Coordinates of C-alpha atoms in Angstrom, one line a residue:
M14 CA -2.5 -48.9 -64.8
E15 CA -6.2 -49.3 -64.6
A16 CA -6.7 -46.4 -67.0
L17 CA -4.2 -47.9 -69.4
T18 CA -5.9 -51.3 -69.2
E19 CA -9.3 -49.8 -69.8
S20 CA -8.1 -47.9 -72.8
N21 CA -6.6 -51.0 -74.3
V22 CA -9.9 -52.9 -74.2
P23 CA -11.8 -51.0 -77.0
A24 CA -8.6 -51.0 -79.1
N25 CA -8.3 -54.8 -78.8
E26 CA -12.0 -55.3 -79.6
S27 CA -11.8 -53.1 -82.7
V28 CA -8.8 -55.1 -83.9
N29 CA -10.6 -58.4 -83.3
S30 CA -13.8 -57.1 -85.0
S31 CA -11.9 -56.0 -88.1
T32 CA -10.1 -59.3 -88.5
P33 CA -13.1 -61.3 -89.8
R34 CA -13.8 -58.5 -92.4
K35 CA -10.2 -58.7 -93.6
K36 CA -10.4 -62.5 -93.8
K37 CA -13.7 -62.3 -95.7
S38 CA -12.3 -59.8 -98.1
N39 CA -9.1 -61.8 -98.6
G40 CA -11.2 -65.0 -99.2
L41 CA -13.3 -63.2 -101.8
W42 CA -10.3 -62.0 -103.8
K43 CA -8.7 -65.4 -103.4
S44 CA -11.8 -67.1 -104.8
F45 CA -11.9 -64.6 -107.7
A46 CA -8.2 -65.3 -108.5
E47 CA -8.7 -69.0 -108.4
Q48 CA -11.9 -68.9 -110.6
K49 CA -11.0 -65.8 -112.8
Y50 CA -11.6 -67.7 -116.0
L51 CA -15.1 -68.7 -115.0
Y52 CA -15.8 -65.1 -114.1
L53 CA -14.4 -63.9 -117.5
M54 CA -16.5 -66.6 -119.3
S55 CA -19.7 -65.3 -117.6
I56 CA -19.1 -61.7 -118.7
P57 CA -20.8 -62.1 -122.1
F58 CA -23.8 -63.6 -120.5
V59 CA -24.1 -60.8 -118.0
I60 CA -23.9 -58.3 -120.8
W61 CA -26.6 -60.2 -122.8
V62 CA -28.9 -60.3 -119.8
F63 CA -28.4 -56.6 -119.1
I64 CA -29.1 -55.6 -122.8
F65 CA -32.1 -57.9 -123.4
S66 CA -33.7 -58.1 -119.9
Y67 CA -32.9 -55.0 -117.9
L68 CA -32.2 -52.3 -120.5
P69 CA -35.7 -52.7 -122.1
L70 CA -37.3 -51.9 -118.7
W71 CA -36.8 -48.2 -119.7
G72 CA -39.7 -48.8 -122.0
W73 CA -42.0 -49.1 -119.0
T74 CA -42.1 -45.3 -118.9
M75 CA -44.5 -45.5 -121.9
A76 CA -47.2 -47.0 -119.5
F77 CA -47.3 -43.6 -117.8
Q78 CA -47.4 -41.6 -121.0
N79 CA -49.7 -41.0 -123.9
Y80 CA -46.9 -42.2 -126.1
K81 CA -46.6 -40.9 -129.7
P82 CA -43.8 -42.5 -131.8
S83 CA -43.4 -39.2 -133.7
K84 CA -42.4 -37.3 -130.5
S85 CA -39.2 -37.5 -128.5
F86 CA -39.1 -38.6 -124.9
G87 CA -39.2 -35.0 -123.5
E88 CA -42.2 -34.2 -125.7
Q89 CA -44.4 -37.1 -124.5
K90 CA -47.5 -36.3 -122.5
W91 CA -47.4 -37.8 -119.0
V92 CA -50.8 -39.3 -117.9
G93 CA -49.8 -41.0 -114.6
F94 CA -51.9 -44.1 -113.9
D95 CA -54.6 -43.4 -116.4
N96 CA -53.7 -46.4 -118.6
F97 CA -53.8 -48.7 -115.5
T98 CA -57.2 -47.2 -114.5
R99 CA -58.5 -47.9 -118.0
L100 CA -57.1 -51.4 -117.8
F101 CA -58.8 -52.3 -114.5
H102 CA -62.2 -50.9 -115.8
D103 CA -62.1 -52.9 -119.0
E104 CA -64.4 -56.0 -118.9
R105 CA -62.4 -57.6 -121.6
F106 CA -59.3 -57.6 -119.3
Y107 CA -61.0 -59.8 -116.7
L108 CA -62.2 -62.2 -119.4
V109 CA -58.6 -62.4 -120.7
L110 CA -57.3 -62.8 -117.2
R111 CA -59.6 -65.7 -116.6
N112 CA -58.4 -67.5 -119.7
T113 CA -54.8 -66.9 -118.7
L114 CA -55.2 -68.2 -115.2
V115 CA -57.3 -71.3 -116.2
M116 CA -54.8 -72.4 -119.0
S117 CA -51.8 -71.6 -116.9
G118 CA -53.3 -73.5 -113.9
L119 CA -54.0 -76.6 -116.1
G120 CA -50.5 -76.3 -117.5
L121 CA -49.0 -76.1 -114.0
V122 CA -50.9 -79.1 -112.7
F123 CA -50.6 -81.5 -115.7
G124 CA -47.5 -80.0 -117.2
F125 CA -45.7 -80.4 -113.9
I126 CA -46.9 -83.7 -112.6
V127 CA -46.9 -85.7 -115.9
P128 CA -43.1 -85.1 -116.7
I129 CA -42.2 -86.3 -113.1
V130 CA -44.3 -89.4 -113.5
F131 CA -42.9 -90.0 -117.0
A132 CA -39.3 -89.6 -115.8
V133 CA -39.8 -92.0 -112.8
M134 CA -41.5 -94.6 -115.0
L135 CA -38.8 -94.2 -117.7
N136 CA -36.1 -94.7 -115.1
E137 CA -37.7 -98.1 -114.1
L138 CA -37.2 -99.5 -117.6
R139 CA -34.5 -102.1 -117.7
G140 CA -33.6 -102.3 -121.4
N141 CA -31.2 -99.5 -122.1
T142 CA -31.9 -99.5 -125.9
F143 CA -35.6 -99.4 -125.5
K144 CA -35.3 -96.8 -122.7
R145 CA -33.1 -94.5 -124.9
T146 CA -35.5 -94.9 -127.8
V147 CA -38.5 -93.9 -125.8
Q148 CA -36.7 -90.9 -124.3
T149 CA -35.5 -89.7 -127.7
V150 CA -38.9 -90.1 -129.3
S151 CA -40.6 -88.3 -126.4
Y152 CA -38.6 -85.1 -126.5
L153 CA -38.5 -84.8 -130.3
P154 CA -41.8 -82.9 -130.4
H155 CA -40.2 -80.1 -128.4
F156 CA -38.2 -79.1 -131.6
V157 CA -41.4 -78.9 -133.7
S158 CA -42.7 -75.4 -134.3
W159 CA -46.1 -74.5 -132.8
V160 CA -47.2 -73.6 -136.4
V161 CA -46.7 -77.3 -137.4
V162 CA -48.2 -78.6 -134.1
A163 CA -51.3 -76.4 -134.6
G164 CA -51.7 -77.8 -138.1
I165 CA -51.4 -81.4 -136.8
V166 CA -53.9 -80.8 -134.0
S167 CA -56.4 -79.1 -136.3
K168 CA -56.3 -82.0 -138.7
M169 CA -56.7 -84.5 -135.8
F170 CA -59.8 -82.8 -134.5
S171 CA -61.3 -82.0 -137.9
I172 CA -64.8 -83.2 -138.7
D173 CA -63.6 -84.2 -142.2
G174 CA -61.5 -87.3 -141.6
G175 CA -60.0 -86.3 -138.2
I176 CA -58.7 -89.3 -136.3
V177 CA -60.3 -88.2 -133.0
N178 CA -63.8 -88.0 -134.4
Q179 CA -63.3 -91.2 -136.4
L180 CA -62.2 -93.0 -133.2
L181 CA -65.1 -91.7 -131.1
M182 CA -67.6 -92.7 -133.8
W183 CA -66.0 -96.1 -134.2
T184 CA -66.3 -96.8 -130.5
H185 CA -70.0 -95.5 -130.7
I186 CA -69.3 -92.8 -128.1
I187 CA -70.7 -90.2 -130.6
D188 CA -73.0 -90.5 -133.6
T189 CA -72.0 -87.4 -135.5
P190 CA -68.6 -85.6 -135.7
I191 CA -68.0 -82.8 -133.1
Q192 CA -66.5 -79.5 -134.2
F193 CA -63.9 -79.4 -131.4
M194 CA -61.9 -76.5 -132.8
A195 CA -65.1 -74.3 -133.2
Q196 CA -66.3 -74.7 -129.6
G197 CA -64.7 -72.7 -126.8
K198 CA -65.5 -75.3 -124.1
Y199 CA -63.0 -77.7 -125.7
F200 CA -60.2 -75.1 -126.3
W201 CA -58.6 -75.2 -122.9
G202 CA -58.4 -79.0 -122.9
I203 CA -57.0 -79.1 -126.4
V204 CA -54.3 -76.5 -125.6
T205 CA -53.3 -78.4 -122.4
A206 CA -53.2 -81.8 -124.2
S207 CA -51.2 -80.3 -127.1
D208 CA -48.6 -78.8 -124.7
L209 CA -48.3 -82.0 -122.8
W210 CA -47.6 -84.0 -126.1
K211 CA -45.0 -81.4 -127.2
E212 CA -43.1 -80.7 -123.9
T213 CA -43.4 -83.7 -121.6
G214 CA -40.3 -85.5 -122.9
W215 CA -38.3 -82.4 -122.8
N216 CA -39.3 -81.4 -119.3
A217 CA -38.6 -84.9 -118.1
I218 CA -34.9 -84.6 -119.0
I219 CA -34.0 -82.6 -115.9
Y220 CA -35.8 -85.0 -113.6
L221 CA -33.9 -88.0 -115.3
A222 CA -30.7 -86.1 -114.7
A223 CA -31.6 -85.6 -111.0
I224 CA -32.5 -89.3 -110.7
T225 CA -29.1 -90.4 -112.0
G226 CA -27.5 -88.4 -109.1
I227 CA -29.2 -90.6 -106.5
D228 CA -26.8 -93.0 -104.7
K229 CA -27.2 -96.5 -106.1
E230 CA -26.4 -98.0 -102.8
L231 CA -29.7 -96.8 -101.4
Y232 CA -31.5 -99.0 -103.9
E233 CA -29.3 -102.0 -103.1
A234 CA -29.9 -101.5 -99.4
S235 CA -33.6 -101.3 -99.9
R236 CA -33.7 -104.5 -102.0
V237 CA -31.8 -106.3 -99.2
D238 CA -34.5 -105.1 -96.8
G239 CA -37.2 -106.5 -99.1
A240 CA -38.4 -103.3 -100.7
G241 CA -40.1 -103.6 -104.1
R242 CA -39.8 -101.3 -107.1
F243 CA -42.8 -99.2 -106.1
K244 CA -41.5 -98.7 -102.5
Q245 CA -38.2 -97.7 -104.0
M246 CA -39.9 -95.2 -106.2
F247 CA -41.9 -93.6 -103.3
H248 CA -39.2 -93.8 -100.6
I249 CA -35.9 -93.2 -102.6
T250 CA -36.5 -91.8 -106.1
L251 CA -39.1 -89.2 -105.3
P252 CA -37.4 -87.9 -102.1
G253 CA -34.1 -87.9 -104.0
I254 CA -35.4 -85.4 -106.6
R255 CA -37.3 -83.3 -104.1
S256 CA -35.0 -80.3 -104.4
T257 CA -35.2 -80.3 -108.2
V258 CA -39.0 -80.6 -108.0
M259 CA -39.3 -77.7 -105.6
V260 CA -37.1 -75.4 -107.6
L261 CA -38.9 -76.0 -110.8
L262 CA -42.3 -75.6 -109.1
I263 CA -41.3 -72.2 -107.8
M264 CA -40.2 -71.2 -111.2
S265 CA -43.4 -72.5 -112.8
I266 CA -45.5 -70.5 -110.3
G267 CA -43.5 -67.4 -111.3
H268 CA -44.7 -67.9 -114.9
L269 CA -48.3 -68.6 -113.9
I270 CA -49.6 -65.4 -115.5
G271 CA -47.0 -65.0 -118.2
I272 CA -47.7 -68.1 -120.2
G273 CA -46.8 -66.7 -123.7
F274 CA -49.1 -66.7 -126.6
E275 CA -47.8 -69.0 -129.3
K276 CA -50.0 -72.1 -128.7
Q277 CA -53.1 -70.0 -128.1
F278 CA -52.5 -67.8 -131.1
Q279 CA -51.9 -70.7 -133.4
L280 CA -54.8 -72.9 -132.3
S281 CA -57.3 -70.1 -132.0
N282 CA -59.9 -68.8 -134.4
N283 CA -62.7 -66.2 -134.4
L284 CA -65.2 -68.7 -132.9
V285 CA -63.3 -69.4 -129.7
T286 CA -61.7 -65.9 -129.1
D287 CA -63.5 -65.6 -125.8
Y288 CA -61.7 -68.7 -124.5
S289 CA -58.3 -68.4 -126.3
E290 CA -57.3 -64.8 -125.8
V291 CA -54.6 -64.4 -123.0
L292 CA -52.8 -61.4 -121.6
D293 CA -49.9 -61.6 -124.0
I294 CA -52.3 -61.6 -127.0
Y295 CA -54.3 -58.9 -125.4
A296 CA -51.2 -56.7 -125.1
L297 CA -50.1 -57.5 -128.6
K298 CA -53.5 -56.6 -130.0
Y299 CA -53.6 -53.2 -128.3
G300 CA -49.9 -52.4 -128.4
I301 CA -49.1 -53.4 -132.0
Q302 CA -52.3 -53.9 -134.1
I303 CA -54.3 -51.0 -132.8
G304 CA -51.3 -48.8 -132.0
H305 CA -52.1 -48.0 -128.3
F306 CA -48.5 -48.4 -127.3
S307 CA -49.0 -47.0 -123.8
Y308 CA -52.0 -49.2 -123.0
G309 CA -50.2 -52.3 -124.3
T310 CA -47.1 -51.4 -122.2
A311 CA -49.4 -51.1 -119.1
I312 CA -50.7 -54.6 -119.8
S313 CA -47.3 -56.1 -120.1
M314 CA -46.1 -54.2 -117.0
F315 CA -49.0 -55.6 -115.0
T316 CA -48.1 -59.2 -116.2
S317 CA -44.4 -58.7 -115.2
V318 CA -45.1 -57.2 -111.8
V319 CA -47.6 -59.9 -110.9
S320 CA -45.1 -62.6 -112.1
I321 CA -42.4 -61.2 -109.8
I322 CA -44.9 -61.1 -106.8
L323 CA -45.9 -64.7 -107.5
L324 CA -42.3 -65.8 -107.7
L325 CA -41.2 -64.1 -104.5
S326 CA -44.3 -65.4 -102.7
A327 CA -43.9 -69.0 -103.9
N328 CA -40.2 -68.8 -103.0
G329 CA -41.0 -67.5 -99.5
L330 CA -43.6 -70.1 -98.8
M331 CA -41.4 -73.0 -100.0
K332 CA -38.5 -71.7 -98.0
K333 CA -40.7 -71.5 -94.8
F334 CA -42.4 -74.9 -95.1
T335 CA -40.0 -77.1 -97.1
K336 CA -36.6 -75.2 -96.6
E337 CA -36.2 -75.2 -100.4
S338 CA -35.7 -71.9 -102.3
I339 CA -34.1 -70.4 -105.4
M340 CA -32.8 -67.3 -103.7

């Protein structure tokens, strides 16, 4: 009897241990059956992401080759990490990296804080008509091409009738017009200000949506307790959108080094190249214009890898200290 009892224990334990797995598997299939149409609707987007985001990663192999377009993949000469060694020994690379980090840092600070402040202030407006008008006008610049924005900005800062120079001279801040677009020391500020004007209203939309999800009874209870509008903003509105703010901050940090090139390319000229050239323009210059495809691929690969590291690091730190994450 003792031997029989002892032999039954492992069997019972194995049955009990397999039960949660069966329940979990059944729950998964049940969830799939209940939401099958949502899964089917997501298939085209999964295919799109695979084709345009993952399939092109095969091109990273060019970074380890002396790529020649006239040769097949098997005929390419493999050079290992020579392109990366050349990249890290190029003084121009560190100048471009400085420009990228400074402009992305300015964009992260101002481009992240200003939309939050704008959304909170816009939420405090009482007139619905005026509120909707301001919101509509604020996000319209988002749909304007950077080509058009660059033309407007260049005209505004022009020494020949530019409104900025005229305003500074009218207020006696300066005596003669300043060539803002021809001096590198002004370029970073001009790019940051232009990006704020173009994207603040659009970026504020998601914060306004998060604010509408806050329970209105919290505001009513705070008014009963004597809290003013500023206390409501700091103790209800801002804590209420904290999760949204943290998620967007993590994603913004992930794009810290991959900031694109449109605004820098459109606003730049030969006089400010040392301040306007960023990593994406640097890769475009060597990869397309000069025809060093392998070197350009190495630059883009460096940008992507660093962006992934920044994203994972930011997500890990936020998860550790604020319990908020995107993964």
